[in-house]
């Protein structure tokens, strides 16, 4: 049986790889490749991943993608060229390259690496960010940072708000979430002279 495959170079390559696998007398599901090979998968530390999606922005082939409906990270191994931009861009260092030919992955649609429920703004209920990320930030700041301790604890509410509500809350309630405690007045020459004169009078 013969046929004429259509599509771009990567699509033709995908058809060829799948065809070779199906025609192999003793097919194997996965073949390891040497480092720097242009084919492979990703080893993602799901616990460390915060779904910031910086890897999606860096991926030049669309192997990594997200969802418009909820915070999620998807991966299509057949599109990955092992360029390493995702691993270099990831702020959590949660991505490692795995040079290989996974024939099952090449013949499958994109797979879900991680997905979460979005966090909803406490004022307008608009979904934004990820629930785990917002909760992690609140846990790290609550009672542990001077900006969010004691009378300033209410400032944590702005972390739980979307961008629009955050700005509106700061303006309407008349407080600056980044306001620091008062700084001491700068010392001047007169201050030093006054201290010198005071110490001289005591010695006399």
PDB file of C-alpha atoms in Angstrom, residues 14-15 17-19 21-22 29-30 40 62-63 65 74-80 101-112:
ATOM      1  CA  UNK A  14       5.504  12.288  12.439  1.00  0.00           C
ATOM      2  CA  UNK A  15       3.800  10.158   9.786  1.00  0.00           C
ATOM      3  CA  UNK A  17       7.926   7.671  12.624  1.00  0.00           C
ATOM      4  CA  UNK A  18       4.461   6.222  13.222  1.00  0.00           C
ATOM      5  CA  UNK A  19       4.673   4.248   9.972  1.00  0.00           C
ATOM      6  CA  UNK A  21       6.742   1.751  14.290  1.00  0.00           C
ATOM      7  CA  UNK A  22       3.693   0.064  12.816  1.00  0.00           C
ATOM      8  CA  UNK A  29       7.449   1.565  22.655  1.00  0.00           C
ATOM      9  CA  UNK A  30      10.454   3.725  23.508  1.00  0.00           C
ATOM     10  CA  UNK A  40      12.503  13.597  23.062  1.00  0.00           C
ATOM     11  CA  UNK A  62       4.178  24.723  20.260  1.00  0.00           C
ATOM     12  CA  UNK A  63       5.089  21.445  21.949  1.00  0.00           C
ATOM     13  CA  UNK A  65       0.671  24.701  25.365  1.00  0.00           C
ATOM     14  CA  UNK A  74      -0.001  20.344  27.958  1.00  0.00           C
ATOM     15  CA  UNK A  75       2.819  18.645  26.056  1.00  0.00           C
ATOM     16  CA  UNK A  76       2.938  17.149  22.556  1.00  0.00           C
ATOM     17  CA  UNK A  77       6.115  15.090  22.288  1.00  0.00           C
ATOM     18  CA  UNK A  78       5.989  14.832  18.507  1.00  0.00           C
ATOM     19  CA  UNK A  79       6.527  18.599  18.281  1.00  0.00           C
ATOM     20  CA  UNK A  80       9.428  18.816  20.745  1.00  0.00           C
ATOM     21  CA  UNK A 101      11.733   8.361  20.633  1.00  0.00           C
ATOM     22  CA  UNK A 102       8.492   7.440  22.366  1.00  0.00           C
ATOM     23  CA  UNK A 103       6.422   5.986  19.560  1.00  0.00           C
ATOM     24  CA  UNK A 104       3.257   5.820  21.643  1.00  0.00           C
ATOM     25  CA  UNK A 105       3.584   9.500  22.552  1.00  0.00           C
ATOM     26  CA  UNK A 106       4.141  10.459  18.908  1.00  0.00           C
ATOM     27  CA  UNK A 107       0.917   8.707  17.955  1.00  0.00           C
ATOM     28  CA  UNK A 108      -1.104  10.280  20.781  1.00  0.00           C
ATOM     29  CA  UNK A 109      -2.634  13.744  21.226  1.00  0.00           C
ATOM     30  CA  UNK A 110      -1.055  16.223  23.599  1.00  0.00           C
ATOM     31  CA  UNK A 111      -1.039  15.005  27.184  1.00  0.00           C
ATOM     32  CA  UNK A 112      -1.824  16.883  30.364  1.00  0.00           C
TER      33      UNK A 112
END
